[in-house]
Amino acid sequence: MQQKKIKELVNGAMMLALFGILVLFDTYTGSMLNVILFMLMPLPLLVYGLKNGLKASVILWICEMILALFLGLPETIFYALVAGLVSFVMIHGSRRHWSSQRLFLATLVMMIIAELASMTLLAGLFGYDIEREYASLVAYFPALANWVRLVIPLTAFVLGLMETYVLLNLAEVVCLRLQLSFVEHFHFVYLHFSKRSGLVLLLGCLGFLCPFDLAVFVGIICYILLGIQGLSFLCLWAIFAQKRYAMLVFLLSLFIPVLNLYLVVFGLVDIFSEKRYKIMYNKR
């Protein structure tokens, strides 16, 4: 029993030291790489939590916050706080054997909330006037008057989506190397919405027709998710067909406003048909 406690203390000290290195690196670089470090900060606490449990990881998180208060910048303290909460979600989900989709969704929600908080609350703390920026954008681009207020939530969604994907894949690689049990298969080619979810996304795309900003925002998100589903389907086909350069073409087309419509069509085909399973079965 005593040997187990000593092992927990040693592991906790090692993870705290790794976190301290990240905080010091962020401080001495002036937070220029805080986006990258934000995706690395949850990993030490995640590794410790998977080894020793959720309750033990709370103590380590408190120590990390104290270390961030002494060594980090104000923005770093905020990211340390969010990284701890994200780690708790990942630890709880992994120990409860959540599906990869459920863990991805829970982590995505946390990331979006963190991005929204950093763009509004944290920006206001440093004297950044969002309303003034809105007015200046409309003055330069009058055509964006009806869309400018969607910039921040859409940016938070896109950034949260990318950060969640990178973070979970990093966590999977680290846990695989350390032989820790973690939810697997976060590669986006495994993404496959159910028919019920696909129907909800299809109905959500009708938000483009509504005059309310919230409805338009929901419509854009549903459109993006259907496009990612189509990209997942086409990349899966490219992998089995050994078309390496096709994946790059499909990925680039996601960011072309009109051309990405075909990705939405393929996404709907993938959701409401069995084409995905036929490709995998015929190849095998």
PDB file of N, CA and C in Angstrom, residues 105 108 157 191-208 215-230 263-264 267-272:
ATOM      1  N   LEU A 105     -17.726  14.496 -28.843  1.00  0.00           N
ATOM      2  CA  LEU A 105     -18.740  15.542 -28.700  1.00  0.00           C
ATOM      3  C   LEU A 105     -18.574  16.283 -27.375  1.00  0.00           C
ATOM      4  N   LEU A 108     -15.547  18.450 -27.588  1.00  0.00           N
ATOM      5  CA  LEU A 108     -15.808  19.565 -28.505  1.00  0.00           C
ATOM      6  C   LEU A 108     -16.594  20.680 -27.817  1.00  0.00           C
ATOM      7  N   PHE A 157     -16.280  27.685 -33.127  1.00  0.00           N
ATOM      8  CA  PHE A 157     -16.659  26.322 -33.521  1.00  0.00           C
ATOM      9  C   PHE A 157     -15.568  25.650 -34.346  1.00  0.00           C
ATOM     10  N   LEU A 191     -15.666   8.605 -38.827  1.00  0.00           N
ATOM     11  CA  LEU A 191     -16.859   9.379 -38.505  1.00  0.00           C
ATOM     12  C   LEU A 191     -18.039   8.894 -39.333  1.00  0.00           C
ATOM     13  N   HIS A 192     -19.132   8.579 -38.679  1.00  0.00           N
ATOM     14  CA  HIS A 192     -20.344   8.163 -39.397  1.00  0.00           C
ATOM     15  C   HIS A 192     -21.563   8.470 -38.542  1.00  0.00           C
ATOM     16  N   PHE A 193     -22.286   9.514 -38.932  1.00  0.00           N
ATOM     17  CA  PHE A 193     -23.493   9.879 -38.205  1.00  0.00           C
ATOM     18  C   PHE A 193     -24.600   8.858 -38.472  1.00  0.00           C
ATOM     19  N   SER A 194     -25.425   8.660 -37.467  1.00  0.00           N
ATOM     20  CA  SER A 194     -26.584   7.790 -37.650  1.00  0.00           C
ATOM     21  C   SER A 194     -27.612   8.473 -38.544  1.00  0.00           C
ATOM     22  N   LYS A 195     -28.594   7.711 -38.992  1.00  0.00           N
ATOM     23  CA  LYS A 195     -29.625   8.281 -39.864  1.00  0.00           C
ATOM     24  C   LYS A 195     -30.438   9.326 -39.107  1.00  0.00           C
ATOM     25  N   ARG A 196     -30.658   9.109 -37.824  1.00  0.00           N
ATOM     26  CA  ARG A 196     -31.387  10.094 -37.025  1.00  0.00           C
ATOM     27  C   ARG A 196     -30.595  11.391 -36.928  1.00  0.00           C
ATOM     28  N   SER A 197     -29.291  11.263 -36.679  1.00  0.00           N
ATOM     29  CA  SER A 197     -28.456  12.465 -36.617  1.00  0.00           C
ATOM     30  C   SER A 197     -28.390  13.160 -37.972  1.00  0.00           C
ATOM     31  N   GLY A 198     -28.331  12.364 -39.041  1.00  0.00           N
ATOM     32  CA  GLY A 198     -28.310  12.948 -40.376  1.00  0.00           C
ATOM     33  C   GLY A 198     -29.576  13.713 -40.696  1.00  0.00           C
ATOM     34  N   LEU A 199     -30.713  13.198 -40.244  1.00  0.00           N
ATOM     35  CA  LEU A 199     -31.983  13.911 -40.451  1.00  0.00           C
ATOM     36  C   LEU A 199     -31.999  15.231 -39.686  1.00  0.00           C
ATOM     37  N   VAL A 200     -31.451  15.210 -38.455  1.00  0.00           N
ATOM     38  CA  VAL A 200     -31.377  16.444 -37.660  1.00  0.00           C
ATOM     39  C   VAL A 200     -30.468  17.466 -38.345  1.00  0.00           C
ATOM     40  N   LEU A 201     -29.338  17.009 -38.873  1.00  0.00           N
ATOM     41  CA  LEU A 201     -28.429  17.923 -39.567  1.00  0.00           C
ATOM     42  C   LEU A 201     -29.062  18.479 -40.837  1.00  0.00           C
ATOM     43  N   LEU A 202     -29.798  17.634 -41.550  1.00  0.00           N
ATOM     44  CA  LEU A 202     -30.453  18.090 -42.772  1.00  0.00           C
ATOM     45  C   LEU A 202     -31.508  19.148 -42.468  1.00  0.00           C
ATOM     46  N   LEU A 203     -32.275  18.930 -41.417  1.00  0.00           N
ATOM     47  CA  LEU A 203     -33.267  19.929 -41.012  1.00  0.00           C
ATOM     48  C   LEU A 203     -32.593  21.196 -40.490  1.00  0.00           C
ATOM     49  N   GLY A 204     -31.457  21.020 -39.818  1.00  0.00           N
ATOM     50  CA  GLY A 204     -30.731  22.180 -39.311  1.00  0.00           C
ATOM     51  C   GLY A 204     -30.215  23.081 -40.414  1.00  0.00           C
ATOM     52  N   CYS A 205     -29.903  22.496 -41.588  1.00  0.00           N
ATOM     53  CA  CYS A 205     -29.434  23.308 -42.720  1.00  0.00           C
ATOM     54  C   CYS A 205     -30.499  24.283 -43.205  1.00  0.00           C
ATOM     55  N   LEU A 206     -31.756  24.023 -42.865  1.00  0.00           N
ATOM     56  CA  LEU A 206     -32.828  24.943 -43.249  1.00  0.00           C
ATOM     57  C   LEU A 206     -32.730  26.272 -42.504  1.00  0.00           C
ATOM     58  N   GLY A 207     -31.851  26.328 -41.513  1.00  0.00           N
ATOM     59  CA  GLY A 207     -31.656  27.589 -40.788  1.00  0.00           C
ATOM     60  C   GLY A 207     -31.168  28.722 -41.671  1.00  0.00           C
ATOM     61  N   PHE A 208     -30.573  28.370 -42.850  1.00  0.00           N
ATOM     62  CA  PHE A 208     -30.161  29.407 -43.795  1.00  0.00           C
ATOM     63  C   PHE A 208     -31.341  30.253 -44.262  1.00  0.00           C
ATOM     64  N   ALA A 215     -30.428  30.931 -35.982  1.00  0.00           N
ATOM     65  CA  ALA A 215     -30.833  29.894 -36.941  1.00  0.00           C
ATOM     66  C   ALA A 215     -29.809  29.778 -38.066  1.00  0.00           C
ATOM     67  N   VAL A 216     -29.305  30.916 -38.530  1.00  0.00           N
ATOM     68  CA  VAL A 216     -28.279  30.885 -39.583  1.00  0.00           C
ATOM     69  C   VAL A 216     -27.005  30.217 -39.064  1.00  0.00           C
ATOM     70  N   PHE A 217     -26.660  30.523 -37.820  1.00  0.00           N
ATOM     71  CA  PHE A 217     -25.475  29.907 -37.208  1.00  0.00           C
ATOM     72  C   PHE A 217     -25.622  28.389 -37.123  1.00  0.00           C
ATOM     73  N   VAL A 218     -26.785  27.919 -36.691  1.00  0.00           N
ATOM     74  CA  VAL A 218     -27.049  26.478 -36.621  1.00  0.00           C
ATOM     75  C   VAL A 218     -26.984  25.859 -38.019  1.00  0.00           C
ATOM     76  N   GLY A 219     -27.537  26.560 -39.010  1.00  0.00           N
ATOM     77  CA  GLY A 219     -27.486  26.057 -40.375  1.00  0.00           C
ATOM     78  C   GLY A 219     -26.069  25.912 -40.891  1.00  0.00           C
ATOM     79  N   ILE A 220     -25.214  26.878 -40.588  1.00  0.00           N
ATOM     80  CA  ILE A 220     -23.811  26.806 -41.029  1.00  0.00           C
ATOM     81  C   ILE A 220     -23.103  25.623 -40.375  1.00  0.00           C
ATOM     82  N   ILE A 221     -23.328  25.425 -39.081  1.00  0.00           N
ATOM     83  CA  ILE A 221     -22.697  24.310 -38.373  1.00  0.00           C
ATOM     84  C   ILE A 221     -23.151  22.972 -38.963  1.00  0.00           C
ATOM     85  N   CYS A 222     -24.453  22.833 -39.211  1.00  0.00           N
ATOM     86  CA  CYS A 222     -24.969  21.589 -39.800  1.00  0.00           C
ATOM     87  C   CYS A 222     -24.386  21.361 -41.193  1.00  0.00           C
ATOM     88  N   TYR A 223     -24.249  22.437 -41.953  1.00  0.00           N
ATOM     89  CA  TYR A 223     -23.649  22.338 -43.286  1.00  0.00           C
ATOM     90  C   TYR A 223     -22.198  21.867 -43.193  1.00  0.00           C
ATOM     91  N   ILE A 224     -21.454  22.430 -42.250  1.00  0.00           N
ATOM     92  CA  ILE A 224     -20.052  22.037 -42.072  1.00  0.00           C
ATOM     93  C   ILE A 224     -19.952  20.567 -41.658  1.00  0.00           C
ATOM     94  N   LEU A 225     -20.802  20.131 -40.724  1.00  0.00           N
ATOM     95  CA  LEU A 225     -20.752  18.751 -40.260  1.00  0.00           C
ATOM     96  C   LEU A 225     -21.097  17.768 -41.375  1.00  0.00           C
ATOM     97  N   LEU A 226     -22.066  18.106 -42.209  1.00  0.00           N
ATOM     98  CA  LEU A 226     -22.387  17.236 -43.348  1.00  0.00           C
ATOM     99  C   LEU A 226     -21.232  17.207 -44.347  1.00  0.00           C
ATOM    100  N   GLY A 227     -20.569  18.349 -44.523  1.00  0.00           N
ATOM    101  CA  GLY A 227     -19.401  18.366 -45.397  1.00  0.00           C
ATOM    102  C   GLY A 227     -18.267  17.508 -44.868  1.00  0.00           C
ATOM    103  N   ILE A 228     -18.051  17.543 -43.556  1.00  0.00           N
ATOM    104  CA  ILE A 228     -17.017  16.698 -42.947  1.00  0.00           C
ATOM    105  C   ILE A 228     -17.388  15.227 -43.085  1.00  0.00           C
ATOM    106  N   GLN A 229     -18.690  14.908 -42.972  1.00  0.00           N
ATOM    107  CA  GLN A 229     -19.129  13.526 -43.166  1.00  0.00           C
ATOM    108  C   GLN A 229     -18.839  13.060 -44.593  1.00  0.00           C
ATOM    109  N   GLY A 230     -19.110  13.926 -45.562  1.00  0.00           N
ATOM    110  CA  GLY A 230     -18.785  13.589 -46.944  1.00  0.00           C
ATOM    111  C   GLY A 230     -17.294  13.448 -47.166  1.00  0.00           C
ATOM    112  N   LEU A 263     -19.444  17.797 -51.188  1.00  0.00           N
ATOM    113  CA  LEU A 263     -19.125  17.043 -49.978  1.00  0.00           C
ATOM    114  C   LEU A 263     -20.371  16.829 -49.123  1.00  0.00           C
ATOM    115  N   VAL A 264     -21.240  17.841 -49.079  1.00  0.00           N
ATOM    116  CA  VAL A 264     -22.499  17.694 -48.341  1.00  0.00           C
ATOM    117  C   VAL A 264     -23.357  16.605 -48.980  1.00  0.00           C
ATOM    118  N   GLY A 267     -21.955  13.379 -48.092  1.00  0.00           N
ATOM    119  CA  GLY A 267     -22.237  13.133 -46.686  1.00  0.00           C
ATOM    120  C   GLY A 267     -23.624  12.567 -46.468  1.00  0.00           C
ATOM    121  N   LEU A 268     -24.608  13.120 -47.163  1.00  0.00           N
ATOM    122  CA  LEU A 268     -25.979  12.605 -47.059  1.00  0.00           C
ATOM    123  C   LEU A 268     -26.077  11.192 -47.632  1.00  0.00           C
ATOM    124  N   VAL A 269     -25.378  10.950 -48.732  1.00  0.00           N
ATOM    125  CA  VAL A 269     -25.365   9.596 -49.305  1.00  0.00           C
ATOM    126  C   VAL A 269     -24.754   8.604 -48.329  1.00  0.00           C
ATOM    127  N   ASP A 270     -23.686   9.012 -47.669  1.00  0.00           N
ATOM    128  CA  ASP A 270     -23.019   8.126 -46.713  1.00  0.00           C
ATOM    129  C   ASP A 270     -23.914   7.821 -45.515  1.00  0.00           C
ATOM    130  N   ILE A 271     -24.664   8.811 -45.061  1.00  0.00           N
ATOM    131  CA  ILE A 271     -25.503   8.626 -43.879  1.00  0.00           C
ATOM    132  C   ILE A 271     -26.699   7.728 -44.173  1.00  0.00           C
ATOM    133  N   PHE A 272     -27.355   7.978 -45.303  1.00  0.00           N
ATOM    134  CA  PHE A 272     -28.623   7.304 -45.583  1.00  0.00           C
ATOM    135  C   PHE A 272     -28.481   6.101 -46.515  1.00  0.00           C
TER     136      PHE A 272
END
